[in-house]
Coordinates of C-alpha atoms and ligand atoms in Angstrom, one line a residue:
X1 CA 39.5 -20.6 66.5
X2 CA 36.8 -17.9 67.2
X3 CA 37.5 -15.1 69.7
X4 CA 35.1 -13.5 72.1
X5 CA 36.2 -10.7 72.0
X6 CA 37.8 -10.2 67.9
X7 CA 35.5 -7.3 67.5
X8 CA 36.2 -5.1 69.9
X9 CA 40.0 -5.3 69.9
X10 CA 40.9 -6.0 66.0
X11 CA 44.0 -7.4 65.7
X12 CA 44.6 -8.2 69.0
X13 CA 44.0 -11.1 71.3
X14 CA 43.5 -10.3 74.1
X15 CA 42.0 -13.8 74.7
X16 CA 42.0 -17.5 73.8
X17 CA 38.7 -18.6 74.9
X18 CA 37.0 -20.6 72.0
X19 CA 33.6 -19.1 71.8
X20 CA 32.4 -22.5 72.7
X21 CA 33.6 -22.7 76.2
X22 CA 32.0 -20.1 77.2
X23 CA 28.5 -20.5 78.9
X24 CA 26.2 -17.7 76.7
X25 CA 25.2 -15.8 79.5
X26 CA 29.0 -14.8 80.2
X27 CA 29.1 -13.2 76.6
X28 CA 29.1 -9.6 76.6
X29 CA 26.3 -8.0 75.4
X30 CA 27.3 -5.9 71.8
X31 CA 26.7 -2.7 73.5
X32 CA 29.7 -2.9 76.1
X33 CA 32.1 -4.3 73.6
X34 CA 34.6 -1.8 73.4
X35 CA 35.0 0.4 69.9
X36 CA 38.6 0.7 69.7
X37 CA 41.9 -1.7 71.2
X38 CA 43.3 -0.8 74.6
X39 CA 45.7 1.9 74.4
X40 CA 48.8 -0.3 76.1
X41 CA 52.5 0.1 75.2
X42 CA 53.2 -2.5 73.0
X43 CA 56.8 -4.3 73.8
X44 CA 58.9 -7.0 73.0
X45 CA 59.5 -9.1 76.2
X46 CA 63.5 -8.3 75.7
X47 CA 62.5 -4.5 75.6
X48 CA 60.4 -4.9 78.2
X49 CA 63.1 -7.4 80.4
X50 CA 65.8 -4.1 79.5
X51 CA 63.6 -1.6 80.9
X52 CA 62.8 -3.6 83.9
X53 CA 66.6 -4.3 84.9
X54 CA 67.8 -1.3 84.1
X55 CA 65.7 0.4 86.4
X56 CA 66.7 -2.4 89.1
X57 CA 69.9 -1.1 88.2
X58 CA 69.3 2.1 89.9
X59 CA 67.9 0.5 92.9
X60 CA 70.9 0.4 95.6
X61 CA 70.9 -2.2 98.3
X62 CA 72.5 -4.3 99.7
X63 CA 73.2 -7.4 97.6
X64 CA 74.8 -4.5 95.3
X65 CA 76.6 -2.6 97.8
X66 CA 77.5 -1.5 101.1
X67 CA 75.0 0.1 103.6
X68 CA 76.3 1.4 106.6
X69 CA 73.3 4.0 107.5
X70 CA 72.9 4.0 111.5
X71 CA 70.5 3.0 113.2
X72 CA 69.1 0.8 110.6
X73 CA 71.0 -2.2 110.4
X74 CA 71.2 -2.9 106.6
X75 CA 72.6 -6.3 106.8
X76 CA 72.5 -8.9 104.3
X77 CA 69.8 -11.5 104.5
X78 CA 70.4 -15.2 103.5
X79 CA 68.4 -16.5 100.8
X80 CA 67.7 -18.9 102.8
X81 CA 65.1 -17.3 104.8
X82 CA 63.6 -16.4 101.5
X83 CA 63.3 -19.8 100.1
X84 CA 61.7 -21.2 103.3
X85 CA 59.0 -18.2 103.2
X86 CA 58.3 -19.3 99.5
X87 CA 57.4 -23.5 100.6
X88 CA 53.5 -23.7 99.4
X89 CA 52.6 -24.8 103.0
X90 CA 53.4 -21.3 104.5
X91 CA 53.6 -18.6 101.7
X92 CA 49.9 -19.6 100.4
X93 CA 48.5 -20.1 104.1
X94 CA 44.9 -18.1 103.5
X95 CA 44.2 -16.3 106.8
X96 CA 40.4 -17.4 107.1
X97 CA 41.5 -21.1 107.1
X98 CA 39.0 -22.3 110.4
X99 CA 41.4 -23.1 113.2
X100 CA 39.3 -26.2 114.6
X101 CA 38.2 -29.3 112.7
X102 CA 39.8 -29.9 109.3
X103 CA 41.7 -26.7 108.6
X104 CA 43.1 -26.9 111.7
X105 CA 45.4 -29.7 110.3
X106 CA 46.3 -26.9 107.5
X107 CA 47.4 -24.1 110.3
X108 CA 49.3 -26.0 112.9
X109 CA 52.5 -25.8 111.6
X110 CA 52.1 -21.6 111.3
X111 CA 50.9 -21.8 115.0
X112 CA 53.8 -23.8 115.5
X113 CA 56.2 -21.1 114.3
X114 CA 54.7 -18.5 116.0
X115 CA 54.5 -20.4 119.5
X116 CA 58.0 -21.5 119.2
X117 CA 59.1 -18.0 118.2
X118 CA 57.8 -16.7 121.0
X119 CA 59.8 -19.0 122.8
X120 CA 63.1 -18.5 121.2
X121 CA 62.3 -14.7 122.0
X122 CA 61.7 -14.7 125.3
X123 CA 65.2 -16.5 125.4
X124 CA 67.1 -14.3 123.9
X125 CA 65.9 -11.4 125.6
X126 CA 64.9 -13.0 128.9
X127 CA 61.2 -11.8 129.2
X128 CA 58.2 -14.0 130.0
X129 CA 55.9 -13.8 127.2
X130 CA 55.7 -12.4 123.6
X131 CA 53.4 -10.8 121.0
X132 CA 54.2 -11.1 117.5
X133 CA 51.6 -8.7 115.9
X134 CA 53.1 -5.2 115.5
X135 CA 54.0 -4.8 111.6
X136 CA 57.5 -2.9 113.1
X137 CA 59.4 -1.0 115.4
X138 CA 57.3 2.1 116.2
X139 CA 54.5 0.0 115.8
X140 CA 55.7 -2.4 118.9
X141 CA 56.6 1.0 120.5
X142 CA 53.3 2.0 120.7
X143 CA 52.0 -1.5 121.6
X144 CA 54.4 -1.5 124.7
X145 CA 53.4 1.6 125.6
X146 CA 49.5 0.8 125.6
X147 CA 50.4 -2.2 127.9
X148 CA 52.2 0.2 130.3
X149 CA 49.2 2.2 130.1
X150 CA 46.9 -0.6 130.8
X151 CA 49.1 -2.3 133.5
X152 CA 48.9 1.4 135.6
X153 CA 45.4 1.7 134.9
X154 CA 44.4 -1.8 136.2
X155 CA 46.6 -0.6 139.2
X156 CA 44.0 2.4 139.5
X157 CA 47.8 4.4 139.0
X158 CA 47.2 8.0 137.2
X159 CA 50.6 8.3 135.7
X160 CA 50.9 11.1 133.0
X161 CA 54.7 11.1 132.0
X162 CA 57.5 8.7 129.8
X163 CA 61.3 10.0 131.0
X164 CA 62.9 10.0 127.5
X165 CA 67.1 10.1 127.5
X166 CA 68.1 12.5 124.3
X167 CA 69.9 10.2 123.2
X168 CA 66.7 7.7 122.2
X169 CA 65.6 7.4 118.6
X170 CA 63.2 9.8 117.3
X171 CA 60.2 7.3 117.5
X172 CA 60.3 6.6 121.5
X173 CA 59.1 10.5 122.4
X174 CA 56.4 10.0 119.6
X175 CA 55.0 6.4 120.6
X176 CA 54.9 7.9 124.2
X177 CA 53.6 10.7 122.7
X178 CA 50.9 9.5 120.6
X179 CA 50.0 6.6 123.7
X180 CA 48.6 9.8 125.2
X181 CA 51.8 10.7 127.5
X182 CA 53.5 13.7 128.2
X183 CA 57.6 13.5 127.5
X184 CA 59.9 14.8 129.5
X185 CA 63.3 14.6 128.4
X186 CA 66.6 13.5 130.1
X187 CA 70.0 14.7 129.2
X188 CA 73.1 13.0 128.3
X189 CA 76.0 13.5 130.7
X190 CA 79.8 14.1 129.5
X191 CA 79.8 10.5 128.6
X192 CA 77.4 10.1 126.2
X193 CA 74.9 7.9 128.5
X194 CA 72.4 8.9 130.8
X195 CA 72.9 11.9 133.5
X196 CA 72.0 10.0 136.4
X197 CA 71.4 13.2 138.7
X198 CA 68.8 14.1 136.5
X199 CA 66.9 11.4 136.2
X200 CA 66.9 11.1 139.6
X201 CA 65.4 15.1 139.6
X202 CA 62.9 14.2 136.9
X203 CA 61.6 10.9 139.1
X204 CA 58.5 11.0 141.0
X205 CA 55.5 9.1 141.0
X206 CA 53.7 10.5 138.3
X207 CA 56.2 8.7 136.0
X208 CA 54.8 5.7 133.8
X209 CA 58.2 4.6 132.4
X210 CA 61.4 5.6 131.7
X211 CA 61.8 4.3 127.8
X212 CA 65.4 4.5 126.8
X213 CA 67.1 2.7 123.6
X214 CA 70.0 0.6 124.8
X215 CA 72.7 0.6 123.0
X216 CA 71.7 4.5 122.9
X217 CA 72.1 6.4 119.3
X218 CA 75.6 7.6 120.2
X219 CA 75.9 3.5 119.7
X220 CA 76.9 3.5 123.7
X221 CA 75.6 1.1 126.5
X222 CA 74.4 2.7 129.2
X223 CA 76.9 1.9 131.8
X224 CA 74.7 3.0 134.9
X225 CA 71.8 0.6 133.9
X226 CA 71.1 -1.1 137.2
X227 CA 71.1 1.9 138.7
X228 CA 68.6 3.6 136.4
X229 CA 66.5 0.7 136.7
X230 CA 66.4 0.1 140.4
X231 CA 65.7 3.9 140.6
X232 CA 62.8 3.7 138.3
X233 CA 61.2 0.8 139.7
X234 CA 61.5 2.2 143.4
X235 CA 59.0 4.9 142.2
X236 CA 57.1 1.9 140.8
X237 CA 57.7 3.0 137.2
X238 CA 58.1 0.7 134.4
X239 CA 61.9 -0.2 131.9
X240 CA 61.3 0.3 128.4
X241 CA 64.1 -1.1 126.2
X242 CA 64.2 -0.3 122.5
X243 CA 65.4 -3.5 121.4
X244 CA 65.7 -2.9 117.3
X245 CA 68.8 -2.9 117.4
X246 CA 70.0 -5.8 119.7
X247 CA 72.6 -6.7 117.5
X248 CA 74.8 -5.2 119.5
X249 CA 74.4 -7.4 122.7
X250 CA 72.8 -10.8 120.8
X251 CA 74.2 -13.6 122.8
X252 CA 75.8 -11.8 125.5
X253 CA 72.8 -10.0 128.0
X254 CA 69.4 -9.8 128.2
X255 CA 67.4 -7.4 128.8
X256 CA 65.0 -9.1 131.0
X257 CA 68.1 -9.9 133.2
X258 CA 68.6 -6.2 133.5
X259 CA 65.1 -5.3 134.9
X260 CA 63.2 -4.0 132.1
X261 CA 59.8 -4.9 131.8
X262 CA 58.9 -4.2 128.2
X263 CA 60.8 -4.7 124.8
X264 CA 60.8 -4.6 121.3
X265 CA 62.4 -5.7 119.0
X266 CA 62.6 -5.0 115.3
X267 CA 62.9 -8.6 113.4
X268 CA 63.7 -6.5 110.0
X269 CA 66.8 -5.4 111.4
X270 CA 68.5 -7.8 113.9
X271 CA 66.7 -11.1 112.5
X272 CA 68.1 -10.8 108.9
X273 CA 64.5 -10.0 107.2
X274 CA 64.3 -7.6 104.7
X275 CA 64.6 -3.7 105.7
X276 CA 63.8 -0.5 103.8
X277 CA 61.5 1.1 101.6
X278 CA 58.9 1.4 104.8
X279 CA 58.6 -2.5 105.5
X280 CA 57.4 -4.9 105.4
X281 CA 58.5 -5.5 108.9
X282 CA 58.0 -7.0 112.5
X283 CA 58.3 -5.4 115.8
X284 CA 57.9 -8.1 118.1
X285 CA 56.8 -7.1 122.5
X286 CA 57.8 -9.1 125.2
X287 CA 56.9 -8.3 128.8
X288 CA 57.7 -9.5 132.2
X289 CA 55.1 -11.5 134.2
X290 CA 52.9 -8.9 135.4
X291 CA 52.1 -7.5 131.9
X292 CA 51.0 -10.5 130.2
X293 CA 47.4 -10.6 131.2
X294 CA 47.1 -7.2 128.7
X295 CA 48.9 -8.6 125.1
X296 CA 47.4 -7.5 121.9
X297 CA 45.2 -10.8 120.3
X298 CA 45.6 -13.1 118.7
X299 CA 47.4 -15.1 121.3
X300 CA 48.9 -18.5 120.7
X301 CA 47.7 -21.1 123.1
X302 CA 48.5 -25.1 123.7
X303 CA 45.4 -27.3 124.3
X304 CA 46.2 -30.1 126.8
X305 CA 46.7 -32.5 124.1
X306 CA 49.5 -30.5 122.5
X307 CA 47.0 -28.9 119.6
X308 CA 47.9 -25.1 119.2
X309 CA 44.9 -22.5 118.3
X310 CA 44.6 -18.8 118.2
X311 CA 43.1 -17.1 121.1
X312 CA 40.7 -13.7 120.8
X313 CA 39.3 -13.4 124.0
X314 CA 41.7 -13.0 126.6
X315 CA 40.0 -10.9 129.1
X316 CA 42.4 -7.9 129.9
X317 CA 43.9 -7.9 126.5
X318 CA 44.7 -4.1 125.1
X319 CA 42.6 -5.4 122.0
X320 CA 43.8 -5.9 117.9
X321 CA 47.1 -4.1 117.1
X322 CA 47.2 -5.9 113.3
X323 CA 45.1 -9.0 112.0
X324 CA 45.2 -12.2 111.6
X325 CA 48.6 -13.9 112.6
X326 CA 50.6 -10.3 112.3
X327 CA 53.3 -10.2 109.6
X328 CA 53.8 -13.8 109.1
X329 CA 56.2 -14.2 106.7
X330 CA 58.3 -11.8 108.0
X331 CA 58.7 -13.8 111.4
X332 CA 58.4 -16.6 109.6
X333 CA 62.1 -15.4 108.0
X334 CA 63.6 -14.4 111.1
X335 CA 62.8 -17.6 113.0
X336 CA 64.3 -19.5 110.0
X337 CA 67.5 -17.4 110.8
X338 CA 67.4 -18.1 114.4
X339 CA 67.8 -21.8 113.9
X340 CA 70.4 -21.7 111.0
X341 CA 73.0 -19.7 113.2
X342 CA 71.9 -21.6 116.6
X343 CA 73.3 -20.6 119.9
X344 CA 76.9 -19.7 118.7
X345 CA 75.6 -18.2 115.4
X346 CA 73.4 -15.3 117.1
X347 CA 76.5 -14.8 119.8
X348 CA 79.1 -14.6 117.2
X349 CA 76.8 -11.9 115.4
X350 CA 76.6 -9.8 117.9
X351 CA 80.8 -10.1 118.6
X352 CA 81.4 -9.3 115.0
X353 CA 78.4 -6.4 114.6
X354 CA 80.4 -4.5 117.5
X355 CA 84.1 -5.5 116.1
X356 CA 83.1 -4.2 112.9
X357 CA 82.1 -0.7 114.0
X358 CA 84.6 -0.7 116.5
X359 CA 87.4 -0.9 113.4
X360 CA 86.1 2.0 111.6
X361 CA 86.0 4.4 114.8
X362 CA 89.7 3.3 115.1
X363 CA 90.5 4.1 111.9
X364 CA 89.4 6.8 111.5
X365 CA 88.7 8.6 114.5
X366 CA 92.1 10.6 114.0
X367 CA 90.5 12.7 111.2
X368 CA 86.4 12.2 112.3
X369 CA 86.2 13.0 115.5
X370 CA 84.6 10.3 117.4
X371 CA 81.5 11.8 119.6
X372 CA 82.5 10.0 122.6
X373 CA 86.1 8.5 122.6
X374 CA 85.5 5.1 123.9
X375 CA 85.2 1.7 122.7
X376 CA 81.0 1.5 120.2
X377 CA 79.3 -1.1 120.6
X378 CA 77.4 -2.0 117.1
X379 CA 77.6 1.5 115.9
X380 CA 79.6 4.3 115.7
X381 CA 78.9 8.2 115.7
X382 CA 81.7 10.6 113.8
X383 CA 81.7 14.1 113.7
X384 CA 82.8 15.9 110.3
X385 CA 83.5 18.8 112.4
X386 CA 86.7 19.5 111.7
X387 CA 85.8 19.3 108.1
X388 CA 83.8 21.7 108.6
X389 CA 85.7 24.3 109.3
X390 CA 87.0 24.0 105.6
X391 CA 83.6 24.6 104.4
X392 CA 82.9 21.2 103.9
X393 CA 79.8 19.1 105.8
X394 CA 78.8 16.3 106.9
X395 CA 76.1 16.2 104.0
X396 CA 79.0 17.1 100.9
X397 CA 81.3 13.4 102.7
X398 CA 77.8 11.6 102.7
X399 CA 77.3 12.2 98.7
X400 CA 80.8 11.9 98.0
X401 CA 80.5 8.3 99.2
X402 CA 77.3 7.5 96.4
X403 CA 80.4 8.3 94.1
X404 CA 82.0 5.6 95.5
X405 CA 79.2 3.3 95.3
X406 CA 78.3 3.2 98.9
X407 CA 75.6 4.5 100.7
X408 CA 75.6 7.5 103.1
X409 CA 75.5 6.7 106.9
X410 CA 72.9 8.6 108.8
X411 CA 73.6 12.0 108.9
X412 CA 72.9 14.8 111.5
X413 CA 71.8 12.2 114.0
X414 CA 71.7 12.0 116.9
X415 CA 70.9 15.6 117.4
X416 CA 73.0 16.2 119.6
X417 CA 76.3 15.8 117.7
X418 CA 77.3 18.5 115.3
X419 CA 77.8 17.4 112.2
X420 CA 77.1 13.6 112.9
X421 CA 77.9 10.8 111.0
X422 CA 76.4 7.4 112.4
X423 CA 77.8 4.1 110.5
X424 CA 76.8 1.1 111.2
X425 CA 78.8 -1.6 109.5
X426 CA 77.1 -4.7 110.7
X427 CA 78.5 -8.4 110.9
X428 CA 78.4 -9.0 107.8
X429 CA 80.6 -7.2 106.1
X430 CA 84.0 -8.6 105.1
X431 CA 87.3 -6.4 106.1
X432 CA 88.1 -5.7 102.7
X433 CA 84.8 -3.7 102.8
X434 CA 85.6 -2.2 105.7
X435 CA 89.0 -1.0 104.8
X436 CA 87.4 0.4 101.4
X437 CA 85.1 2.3 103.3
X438 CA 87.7 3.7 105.7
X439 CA 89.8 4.4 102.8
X440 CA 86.7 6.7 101.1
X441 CA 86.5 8.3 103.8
X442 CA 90.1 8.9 104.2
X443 CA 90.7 10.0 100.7
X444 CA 87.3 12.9 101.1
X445 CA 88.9 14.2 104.1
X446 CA 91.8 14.8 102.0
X447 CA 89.6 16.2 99.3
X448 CA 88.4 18.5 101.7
X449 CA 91.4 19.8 102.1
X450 CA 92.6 20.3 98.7
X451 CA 89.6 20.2 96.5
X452 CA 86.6 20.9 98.0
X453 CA 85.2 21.6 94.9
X454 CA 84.9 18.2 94.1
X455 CA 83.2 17.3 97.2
X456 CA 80.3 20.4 96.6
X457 CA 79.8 18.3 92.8
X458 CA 79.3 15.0 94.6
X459 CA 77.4 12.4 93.1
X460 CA 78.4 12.4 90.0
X461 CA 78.0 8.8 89.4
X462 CA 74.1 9.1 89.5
X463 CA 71.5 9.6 86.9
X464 CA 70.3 12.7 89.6
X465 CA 73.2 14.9 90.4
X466 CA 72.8 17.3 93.8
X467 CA 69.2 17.9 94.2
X468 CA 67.5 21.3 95.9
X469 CA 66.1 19.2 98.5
X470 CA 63.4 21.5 100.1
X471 CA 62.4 20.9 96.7
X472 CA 62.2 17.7 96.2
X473 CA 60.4 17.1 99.7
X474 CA 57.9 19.8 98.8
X475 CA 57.3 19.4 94.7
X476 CA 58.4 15.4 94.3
X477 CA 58.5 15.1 90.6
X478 CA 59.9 11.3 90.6
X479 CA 59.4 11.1 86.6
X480 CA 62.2 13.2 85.8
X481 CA 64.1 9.4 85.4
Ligands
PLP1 C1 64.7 1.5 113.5 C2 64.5 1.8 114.9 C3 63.2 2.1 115.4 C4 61.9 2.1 114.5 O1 61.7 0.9 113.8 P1 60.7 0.9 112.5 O2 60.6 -0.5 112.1 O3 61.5 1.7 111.5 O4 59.4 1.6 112.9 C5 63.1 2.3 116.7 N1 64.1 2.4 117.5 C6 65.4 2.2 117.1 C7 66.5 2.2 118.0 C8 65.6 1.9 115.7 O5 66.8 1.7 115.3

């Protein structure tokens, strides 16, 4: 058999095109035939197969080991969601496919997930409607923010400020922010949830919304919640509830019940899709009633005779927050989860997510000072405090752990605990995890006491030992592996 392209690459084929199946205006003309054979590594697949799962080797997740970082929920997610976001029908759905006539047939069944996602959303959280598009949290952060921003300018309202607790997650002051409004911040009280007094100082009606993440990052429910919200809504401002992490109350309140009138949710965190490594993700909106005229297209509307189709021209709509029908697959995965736990399935995720994180601050709040001492709900904040007085931080327990094979919980957050540690076990974790954990943790409290050296060396275990990290954030040199 002749090859095309023998010449240029001698000894090599590159191709198996006989010379005869090739129409002769595809040949390449002498002149651009290359002189010399591609420079590429030249491997054996097992080489190649070693250098690939060696490296996946280093990876660390969590189908290899435990994850308790706050405020992220690294639970496990079923392979099942995976192998129903591989079927042909959904994984190889082209975006362009026309809606009406013929391809129509081909997209129904993804309109059909999306409209009955929506649904099963609005359920669980008890709001009227749903947008699917933002790509994840902060991006549904923003989104709900534009709608508050549209719903007070259709109301002719000129309303410059968000009220932001301190204890919210980092992104809420900087969708707010970057939405265009000013933050103001509210304080915690003793308790660890919102100081009522002043929010009823910082109150007026200049105030779009008061945007608070419930359970709050001390992992807390706000216990004054009707109060905050009837006080908002007197001065006709809007609820905002950072739903990523509504593991914590799946099954057992909704939001909408509450009185907010905006939420979002992150699907890569309480829907079991995957979650790191900067996505992908979804951060699903719902709003009450009176925001629903302003959702982001595409929307997803029924035709009388039961037909679904994508809607781009809704008239008071904010406009495009993503294209096409947002991250697909990833809601796709998360509604596939829905139905396989069912009604009890989502409650009894929610009971065990709390129980979980509620074990660990009982064990060990006698050496890690808990932040507040009261019962978590699907997190829990230590303090390494009174490590720290023996010269030994919250940072040296966090890379002791690696050493251990698991991964450090979120350190120095929330801000407003010294020497934070925030673990968040999840409901998925069996106890004999749980008691290994507690045990680590146990055991470098005791190294702290008599060898802190040890605890300064930590990780050992890893190819990278302690890094100089100003360094590494400001010269990454990632090739040193
Ligand atoms: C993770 C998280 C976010 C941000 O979500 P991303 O998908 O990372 O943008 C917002 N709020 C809370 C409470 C979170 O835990």
């Amino acid at each position: 058999m002749e090859l095309i392209f023998k010449k240029s690459v001698p000894g090599r084929r590159c191709t198996r095109f006989p010379k005869s199946d090739v129409p002769k205006a595809r040949v390449l003309a002498q002149k651009y035939l290359r002189k010399s054979a591609c420079a590429l590594p030249e491997v054996s697949e097992l080489d190649l197969i070693r250098h690939f799962t060696n490296l996946s080797r280093l990876n660390f997740s969590v189908d290899t080991n435990f994850y308790p970082l706050g405020s992220c929920t690294m639970k496990y997610n079923p392979k099942f969601s995976e192998d129903i976001a591989r079927l042909e029908g959904f994984a190889n759905l082209h975006p362009l496919l026309p809606q009406l006539r013929g391809g129509g047939l081909l997209t129904q069944g993804a309109l059909e997930v999306l409209w009955n996602m929506e649904k099963l959303l609005c359920e669980i959280t008890g709001m009227d409607n749903f947008t699917l598009q933002p790509a994840a949290g902060a991006h549904g952060e923003l989104t709900g923010v534009t709608l508050i921003a549209a719903y007070h300018r259709a109301k002719k309202n000129k309303r410059k400020y968000i009220l932001v607790p301190d204890s919210a997650h980092g992104t809420n002051p900087a969708s707010a922010a970057i939405a265009g409004y000013e933050i103001i911040n509210v304080p915690s009280d003793q308790n660890g949830t919102m100081d009522l007094r002043a929010l009823k100082e910082k109150l007026n009606e200049d105030v779009a919304a008061v945007m608070m993440t419930c359970p709050n990052t001390l992992g807390l429910f706000e216990t004054n919640i009707d109060a905050i919200t009837e006080l908002a809504h007197k001065k006709g401002a809007l609820m905002y509830y950072d739903g990523a992490n509504l593991n914590a109350i799946l099954g057992k309140c909704r939001p909408g019940d509450i009185g907010f009138d905006v939420i979002h949710l992150n699907l890569h965190k309480t829907f079991a899709t995957p979650h790191g490594g900067g996505g992908p993700g979804a951060g699903p909106v719902g709003v009450k009633k009176e925001l629903e005229e302003f959702l982001p297209i595409s929307r997803v509307v029924k035709r009388d005779d039961g037909t679904l189709y994508l809607n781009y021209k809704p008239t008071h709509t904010i406009g495009y927050i993503a294209s096409f029908y947002g991250n697909f697959l990833v809601i796709l995965k998360a509604y596939a989860y829905i139905l396989l736990l069912g009604r009890e399935g989502l409650i009894r995720t929610g009971e065990h997510a709390v129980l979980n994180a509620n074990y660990i601050l009982a064990k060990l709040k006698d050496i890690y000072a808990p932040a507040i001492d009261k019962y978590c709900m699907h997190e829990c904040v230590l303090s390494a405090s009174k490590q720290a007085e023996q010269g030994i931080r919250a940072f040296d327990i966090a890379k002791y752990l690696i050493d251990c094979g698991i991964h450090p919980p979120t350190i120095y957050f929330p801000l407003i605990i010294k020497e934070a540690l925030m673990v968040e076990p999840t409901e998925t974790e069996s106890k004999e995890t749980l008691d290994y954990f507690i045990a680590c943790m146990r055991e470098a409290d005791s190294l702290a006491k008599e060898n802190p050296e040890a605890l300064k060396k930590a990780p050992q275990t890893t190819p990278i030992g302690r890094l100089d990290e100003t360094k590494a954030a400001r010269d990454m040199n990632c090739a040193l592996l």
